[in-house]
GROMACS .gro file of N, CA and C in nm:
model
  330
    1UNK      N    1   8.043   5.343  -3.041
    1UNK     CA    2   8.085   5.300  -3.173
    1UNK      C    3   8.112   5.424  -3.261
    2UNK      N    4   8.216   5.467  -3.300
    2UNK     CA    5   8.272   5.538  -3.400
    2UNK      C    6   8.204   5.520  -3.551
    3UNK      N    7   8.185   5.665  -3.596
    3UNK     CA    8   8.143   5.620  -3.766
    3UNK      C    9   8.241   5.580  -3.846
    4UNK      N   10   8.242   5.509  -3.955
    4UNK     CA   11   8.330   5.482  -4.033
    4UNK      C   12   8.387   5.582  -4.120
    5UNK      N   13   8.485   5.576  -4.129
    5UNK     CA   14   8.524   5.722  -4.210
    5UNK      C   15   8.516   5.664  -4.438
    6UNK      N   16   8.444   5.745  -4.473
    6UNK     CA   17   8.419   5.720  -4.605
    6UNK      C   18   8.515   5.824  -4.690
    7UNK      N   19   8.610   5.732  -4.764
    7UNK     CA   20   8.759   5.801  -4.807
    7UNK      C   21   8.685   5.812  -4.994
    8UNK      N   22   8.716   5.960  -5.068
    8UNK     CA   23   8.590   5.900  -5.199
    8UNK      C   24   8.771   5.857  -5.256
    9UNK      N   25   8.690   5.794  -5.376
    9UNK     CA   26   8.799   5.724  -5.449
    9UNK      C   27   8.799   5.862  -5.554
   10UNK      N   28   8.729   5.928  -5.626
   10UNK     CA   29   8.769   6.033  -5.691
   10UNK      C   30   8.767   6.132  -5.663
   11UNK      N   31   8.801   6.258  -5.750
   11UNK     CA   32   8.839   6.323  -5.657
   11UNK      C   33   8.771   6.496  -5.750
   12UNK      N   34   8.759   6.566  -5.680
   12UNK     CA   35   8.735   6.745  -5.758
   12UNK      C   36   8.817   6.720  -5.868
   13UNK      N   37   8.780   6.772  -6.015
   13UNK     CA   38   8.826   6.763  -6.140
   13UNK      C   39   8.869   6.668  -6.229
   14UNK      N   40   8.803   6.516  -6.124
   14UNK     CA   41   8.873   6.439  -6.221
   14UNK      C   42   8.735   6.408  -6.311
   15UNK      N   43   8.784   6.308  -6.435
   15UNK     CA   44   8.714   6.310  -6.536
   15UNK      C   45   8.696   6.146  -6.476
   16UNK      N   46   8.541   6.108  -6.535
   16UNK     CA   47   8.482   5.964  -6.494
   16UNK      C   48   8.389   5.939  -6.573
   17UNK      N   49   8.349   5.829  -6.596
   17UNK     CA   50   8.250   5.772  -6.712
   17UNK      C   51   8.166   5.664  -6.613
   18UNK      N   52   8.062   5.644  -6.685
   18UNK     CA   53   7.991   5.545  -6.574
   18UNK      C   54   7.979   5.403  -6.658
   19UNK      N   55   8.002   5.341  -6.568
   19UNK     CA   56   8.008   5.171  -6.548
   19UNK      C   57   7.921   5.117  -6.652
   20UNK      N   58   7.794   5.152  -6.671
   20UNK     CA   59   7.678   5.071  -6.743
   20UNK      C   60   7.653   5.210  -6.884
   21UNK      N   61   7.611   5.341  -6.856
   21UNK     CA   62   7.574   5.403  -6.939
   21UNK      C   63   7.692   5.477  -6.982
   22UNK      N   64   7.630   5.549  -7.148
   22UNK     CA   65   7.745   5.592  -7.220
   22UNK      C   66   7.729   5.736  -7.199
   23UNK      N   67   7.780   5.772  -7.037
   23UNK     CA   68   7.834   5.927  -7.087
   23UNK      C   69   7.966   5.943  -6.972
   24UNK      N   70   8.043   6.059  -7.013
   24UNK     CA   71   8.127   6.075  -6.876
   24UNK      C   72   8.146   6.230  -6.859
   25UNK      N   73   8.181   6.269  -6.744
   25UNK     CA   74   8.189   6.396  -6.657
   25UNK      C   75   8.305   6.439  -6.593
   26UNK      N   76   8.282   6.544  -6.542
   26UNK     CA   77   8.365   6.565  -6.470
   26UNK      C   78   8.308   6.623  -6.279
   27UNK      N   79   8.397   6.539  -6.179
   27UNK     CA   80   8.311   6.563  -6.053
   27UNK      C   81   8.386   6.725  -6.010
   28UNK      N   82   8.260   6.743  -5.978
   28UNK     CA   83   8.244   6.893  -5.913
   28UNK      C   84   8.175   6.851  -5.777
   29UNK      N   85   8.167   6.789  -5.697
   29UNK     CA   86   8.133   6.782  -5.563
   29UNK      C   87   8.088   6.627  -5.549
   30UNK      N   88   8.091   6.611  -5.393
   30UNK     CA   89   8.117   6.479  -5.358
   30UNK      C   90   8.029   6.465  -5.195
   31UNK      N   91   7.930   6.408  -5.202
   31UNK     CA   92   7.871   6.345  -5.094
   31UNK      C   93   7.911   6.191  -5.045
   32UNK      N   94   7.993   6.198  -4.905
   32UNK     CA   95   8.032   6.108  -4.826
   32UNK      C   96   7.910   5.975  -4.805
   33UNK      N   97   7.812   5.978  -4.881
   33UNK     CA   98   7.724   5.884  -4.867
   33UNK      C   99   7.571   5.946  -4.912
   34UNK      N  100   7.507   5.860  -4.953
   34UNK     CA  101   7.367   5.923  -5.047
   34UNK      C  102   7.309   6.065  -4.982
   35UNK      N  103   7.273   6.194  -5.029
   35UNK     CA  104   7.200   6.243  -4.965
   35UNK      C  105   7.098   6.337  -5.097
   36UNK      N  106   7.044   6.244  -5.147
   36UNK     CA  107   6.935   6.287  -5.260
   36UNK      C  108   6.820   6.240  -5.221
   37UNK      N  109   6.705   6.294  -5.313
   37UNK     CA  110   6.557   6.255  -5.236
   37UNK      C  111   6.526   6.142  -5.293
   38UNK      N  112   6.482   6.116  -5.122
   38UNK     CA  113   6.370   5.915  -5.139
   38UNK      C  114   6.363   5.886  -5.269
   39UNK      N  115   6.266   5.986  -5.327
   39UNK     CA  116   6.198   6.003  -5.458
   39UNK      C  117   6.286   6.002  -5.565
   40UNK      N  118   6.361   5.988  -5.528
   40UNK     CA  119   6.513   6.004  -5.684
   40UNK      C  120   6.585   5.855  -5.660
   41UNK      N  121   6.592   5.799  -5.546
   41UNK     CA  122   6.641   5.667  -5.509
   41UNK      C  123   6.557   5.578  -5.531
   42UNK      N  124   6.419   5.609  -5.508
   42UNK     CA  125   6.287   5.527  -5.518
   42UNK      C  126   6.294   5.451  -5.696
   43UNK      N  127   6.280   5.568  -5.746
   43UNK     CA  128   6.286   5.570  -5.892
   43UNK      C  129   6.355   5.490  -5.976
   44UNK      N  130   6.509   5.443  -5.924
   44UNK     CA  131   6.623   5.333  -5.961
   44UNK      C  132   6.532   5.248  -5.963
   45UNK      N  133   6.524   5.125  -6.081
   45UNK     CA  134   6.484   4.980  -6.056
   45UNK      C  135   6.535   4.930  -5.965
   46UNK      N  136   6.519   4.858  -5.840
   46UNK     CA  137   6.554   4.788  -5.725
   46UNK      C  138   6.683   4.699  -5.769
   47UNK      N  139   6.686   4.610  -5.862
   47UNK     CA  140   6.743   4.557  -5.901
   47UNK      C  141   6.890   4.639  -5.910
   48UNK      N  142   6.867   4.765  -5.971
   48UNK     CA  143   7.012   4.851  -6.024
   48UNK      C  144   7.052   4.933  -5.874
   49UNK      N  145   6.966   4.948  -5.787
   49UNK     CA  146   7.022   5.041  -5.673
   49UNK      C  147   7.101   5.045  -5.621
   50UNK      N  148   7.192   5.071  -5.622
   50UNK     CA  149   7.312   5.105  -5.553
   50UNK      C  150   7.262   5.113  -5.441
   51UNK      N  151   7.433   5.089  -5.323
   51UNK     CA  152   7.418   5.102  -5.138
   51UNK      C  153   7.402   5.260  -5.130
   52UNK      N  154   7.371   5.269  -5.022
   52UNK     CA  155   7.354   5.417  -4.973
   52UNK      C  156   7.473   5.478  -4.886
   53UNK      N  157   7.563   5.376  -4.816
   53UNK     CA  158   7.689   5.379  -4.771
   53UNK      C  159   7.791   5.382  -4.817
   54UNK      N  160   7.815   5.480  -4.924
   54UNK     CA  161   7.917   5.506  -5.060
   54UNK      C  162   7.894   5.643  -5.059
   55UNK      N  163   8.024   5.727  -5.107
   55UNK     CA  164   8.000   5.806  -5.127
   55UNK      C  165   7.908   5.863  -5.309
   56UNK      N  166   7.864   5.955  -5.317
   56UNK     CA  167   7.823   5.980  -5.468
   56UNK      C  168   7.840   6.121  -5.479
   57UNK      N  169   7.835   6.125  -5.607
   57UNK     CA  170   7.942   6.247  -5.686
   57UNK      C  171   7.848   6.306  -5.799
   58UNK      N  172   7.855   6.460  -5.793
   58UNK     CA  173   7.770   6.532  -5.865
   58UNK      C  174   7.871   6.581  -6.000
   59UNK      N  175   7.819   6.556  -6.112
   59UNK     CA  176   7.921   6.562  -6.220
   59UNK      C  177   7.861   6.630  -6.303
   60UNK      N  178   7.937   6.721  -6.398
   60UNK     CA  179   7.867   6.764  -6.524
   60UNK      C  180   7.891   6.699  -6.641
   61UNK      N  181   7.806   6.634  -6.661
   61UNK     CA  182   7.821   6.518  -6.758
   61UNK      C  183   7.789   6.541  -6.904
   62UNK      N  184   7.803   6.456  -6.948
   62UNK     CA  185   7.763   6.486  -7.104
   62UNK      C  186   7.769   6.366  -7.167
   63UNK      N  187   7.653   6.308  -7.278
   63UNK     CA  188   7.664   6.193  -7.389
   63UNK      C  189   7.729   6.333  -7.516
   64UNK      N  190   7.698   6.211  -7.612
   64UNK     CA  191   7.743   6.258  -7.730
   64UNK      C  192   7.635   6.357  -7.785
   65UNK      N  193   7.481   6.349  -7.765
   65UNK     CA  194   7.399   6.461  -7.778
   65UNK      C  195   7.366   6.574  -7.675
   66UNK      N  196   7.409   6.533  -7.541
   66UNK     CA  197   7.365   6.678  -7.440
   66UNK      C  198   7.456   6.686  -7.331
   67UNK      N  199   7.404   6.800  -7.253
   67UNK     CA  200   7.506   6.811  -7.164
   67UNK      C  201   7.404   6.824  -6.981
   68UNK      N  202   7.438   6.747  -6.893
   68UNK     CA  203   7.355   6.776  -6.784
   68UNK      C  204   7.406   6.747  -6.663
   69UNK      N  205   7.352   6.751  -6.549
   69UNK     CA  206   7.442   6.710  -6.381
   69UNK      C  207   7.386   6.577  -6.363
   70UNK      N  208   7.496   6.520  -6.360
   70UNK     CA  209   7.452   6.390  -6.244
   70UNK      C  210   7.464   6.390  -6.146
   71UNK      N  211   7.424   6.252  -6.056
   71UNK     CA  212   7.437   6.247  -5.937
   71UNK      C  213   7.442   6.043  -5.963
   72UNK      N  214   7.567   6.036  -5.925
   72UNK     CA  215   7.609   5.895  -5.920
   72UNK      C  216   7.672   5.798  -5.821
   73UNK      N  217   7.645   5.653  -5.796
   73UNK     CA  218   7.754   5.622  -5.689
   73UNK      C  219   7.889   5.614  -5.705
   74UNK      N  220   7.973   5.609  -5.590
   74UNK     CA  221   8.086   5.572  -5.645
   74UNK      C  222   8.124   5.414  -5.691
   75UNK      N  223   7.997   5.324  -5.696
   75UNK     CA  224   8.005   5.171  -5.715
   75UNK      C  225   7.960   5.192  -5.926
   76UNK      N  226   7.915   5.302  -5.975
   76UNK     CA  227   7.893   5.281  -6.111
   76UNK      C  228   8.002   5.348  -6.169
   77UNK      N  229   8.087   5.416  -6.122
   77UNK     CA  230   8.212   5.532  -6.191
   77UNK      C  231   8.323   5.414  -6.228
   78UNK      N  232   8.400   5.463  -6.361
   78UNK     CA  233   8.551   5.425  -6.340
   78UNK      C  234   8.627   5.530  -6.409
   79UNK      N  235   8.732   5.558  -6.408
   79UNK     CA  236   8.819   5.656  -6.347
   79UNK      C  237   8.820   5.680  -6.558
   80UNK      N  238   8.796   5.778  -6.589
   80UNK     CA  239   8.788   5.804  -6.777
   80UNK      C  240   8.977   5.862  -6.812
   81UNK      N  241   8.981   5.740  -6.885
   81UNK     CA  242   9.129   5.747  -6.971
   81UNK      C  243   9.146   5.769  -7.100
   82UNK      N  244   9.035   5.854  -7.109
   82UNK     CA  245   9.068   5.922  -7.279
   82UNK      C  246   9.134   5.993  -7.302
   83UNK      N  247   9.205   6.092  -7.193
   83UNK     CA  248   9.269   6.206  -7.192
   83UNK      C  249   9.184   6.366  -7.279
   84UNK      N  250   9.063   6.314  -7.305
   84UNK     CA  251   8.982   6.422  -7.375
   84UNK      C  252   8.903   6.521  -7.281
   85UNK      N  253   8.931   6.621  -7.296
   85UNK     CA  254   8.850   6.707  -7.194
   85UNK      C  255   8.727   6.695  -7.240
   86UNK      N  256   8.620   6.778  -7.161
   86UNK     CA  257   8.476   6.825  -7.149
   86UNK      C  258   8.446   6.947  -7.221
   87UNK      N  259   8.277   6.900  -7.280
   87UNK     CA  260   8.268   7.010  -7.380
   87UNK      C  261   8.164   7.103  -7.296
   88UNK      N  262   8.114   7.012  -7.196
   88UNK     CA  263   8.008   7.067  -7.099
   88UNK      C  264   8.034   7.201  -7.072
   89UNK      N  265   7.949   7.288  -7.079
   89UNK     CA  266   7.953   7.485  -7.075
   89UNK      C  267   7.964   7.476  -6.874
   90UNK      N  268   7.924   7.414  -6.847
   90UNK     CA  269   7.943   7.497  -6.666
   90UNK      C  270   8.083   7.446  -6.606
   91UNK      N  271   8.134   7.371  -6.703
   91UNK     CA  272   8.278   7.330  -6.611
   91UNK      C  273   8.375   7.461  -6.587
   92UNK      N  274   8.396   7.565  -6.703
   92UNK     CA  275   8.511   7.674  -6.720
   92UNK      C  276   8.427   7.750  -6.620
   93UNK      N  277   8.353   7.747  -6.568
   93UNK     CA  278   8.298   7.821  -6.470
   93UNK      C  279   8.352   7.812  -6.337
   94UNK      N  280   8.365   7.699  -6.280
   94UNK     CA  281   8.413   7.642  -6.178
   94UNK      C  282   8.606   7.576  -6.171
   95UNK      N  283   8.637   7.529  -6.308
   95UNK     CA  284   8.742   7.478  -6.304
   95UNK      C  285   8.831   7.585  -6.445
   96UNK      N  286   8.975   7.538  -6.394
   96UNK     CA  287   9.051   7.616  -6.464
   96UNK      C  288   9.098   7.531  -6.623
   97UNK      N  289   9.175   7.539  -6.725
   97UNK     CA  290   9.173   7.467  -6.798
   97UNK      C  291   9.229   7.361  -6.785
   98UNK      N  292   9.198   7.269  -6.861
   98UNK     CA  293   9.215   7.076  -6.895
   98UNK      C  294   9.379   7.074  -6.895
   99UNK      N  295   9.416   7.046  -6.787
   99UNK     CA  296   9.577   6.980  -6.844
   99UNK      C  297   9.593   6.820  -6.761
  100UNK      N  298   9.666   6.733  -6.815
  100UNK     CA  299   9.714   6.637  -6.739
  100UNK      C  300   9.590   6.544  -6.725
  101UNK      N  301   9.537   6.558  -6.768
  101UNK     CA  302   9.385   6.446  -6.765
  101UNK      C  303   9.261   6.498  -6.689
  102UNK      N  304   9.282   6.659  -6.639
  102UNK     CA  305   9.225   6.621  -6.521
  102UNK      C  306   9.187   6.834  -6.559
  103UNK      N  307   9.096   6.877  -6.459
  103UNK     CA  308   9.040   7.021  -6.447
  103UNK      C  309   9.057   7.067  -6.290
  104UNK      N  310   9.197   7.167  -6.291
  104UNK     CA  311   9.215   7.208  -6.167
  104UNK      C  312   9.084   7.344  -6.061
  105UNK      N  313   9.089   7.375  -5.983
  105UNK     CA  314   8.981   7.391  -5.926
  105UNK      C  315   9.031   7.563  -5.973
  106UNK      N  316   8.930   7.610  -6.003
  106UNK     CA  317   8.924   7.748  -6.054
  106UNK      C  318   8.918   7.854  -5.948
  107UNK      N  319   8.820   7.813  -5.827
  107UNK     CA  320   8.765   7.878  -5.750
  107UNK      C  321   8.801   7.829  -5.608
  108UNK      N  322   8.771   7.914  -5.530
  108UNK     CA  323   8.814   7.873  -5.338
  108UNK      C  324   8.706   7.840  -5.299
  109UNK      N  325   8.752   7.737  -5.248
  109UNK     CA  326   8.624   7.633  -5.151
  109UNK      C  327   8.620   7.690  -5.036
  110UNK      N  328   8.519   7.711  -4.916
  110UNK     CA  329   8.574   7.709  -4.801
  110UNK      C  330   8.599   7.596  -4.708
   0.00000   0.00000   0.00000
């Protein structure tokens, strides 16, 4: 039996807001399916847990008072159409400037 291949729906630099809470980010890396600790999954109310067979996306996020990394599924994201960039300080680090909705990749991946 072959693994299933997990295609993410977003993508490096795009901008995303999450489903239930009020903040949005921008993804800077992308895990093909959960790989955070027990102890960080444990912690979700059962009720809110997301599958583990999704990919999830590490973002530098920000509300209207702070700025910090998430780690989200791709079942709570939807794709952010404000056209407003990020005020978050570690994005110009990694990405080049805001054009077109979106933060092109600053740096070489290998």
């Amino acid at each position: 039996m072959q693994p299933t291949l997990k295609i993410a729906k977003y993508n490096l630099g795009q901008i995303v807001r999450h489903r239930e809470h009020p903040f949005r980010g921008v993804v800077f890396d992308v895990d093909p399916e959960f790989a955070n600790t027990e102890e960080w999954y444990e912690s979700i109310p059962e009720e809110a847990r997301p599958a583990r067979n999704q990919p999830f996306y590490h973002l530098y996020a920000e509300t209207e008072a702070t700025y910090y990394v998430a780690y989200v599924s791709e079942q709570n994201l939807v794709p952010d159409s404000s056209g407003e960039p990020l005020e978050h300080p570690e994005v110009t680090a990694m990405f080049g400037e805001f054009e077109d909705g979106r933060y092109p990749l600053h740096l070489h991946l290998n």
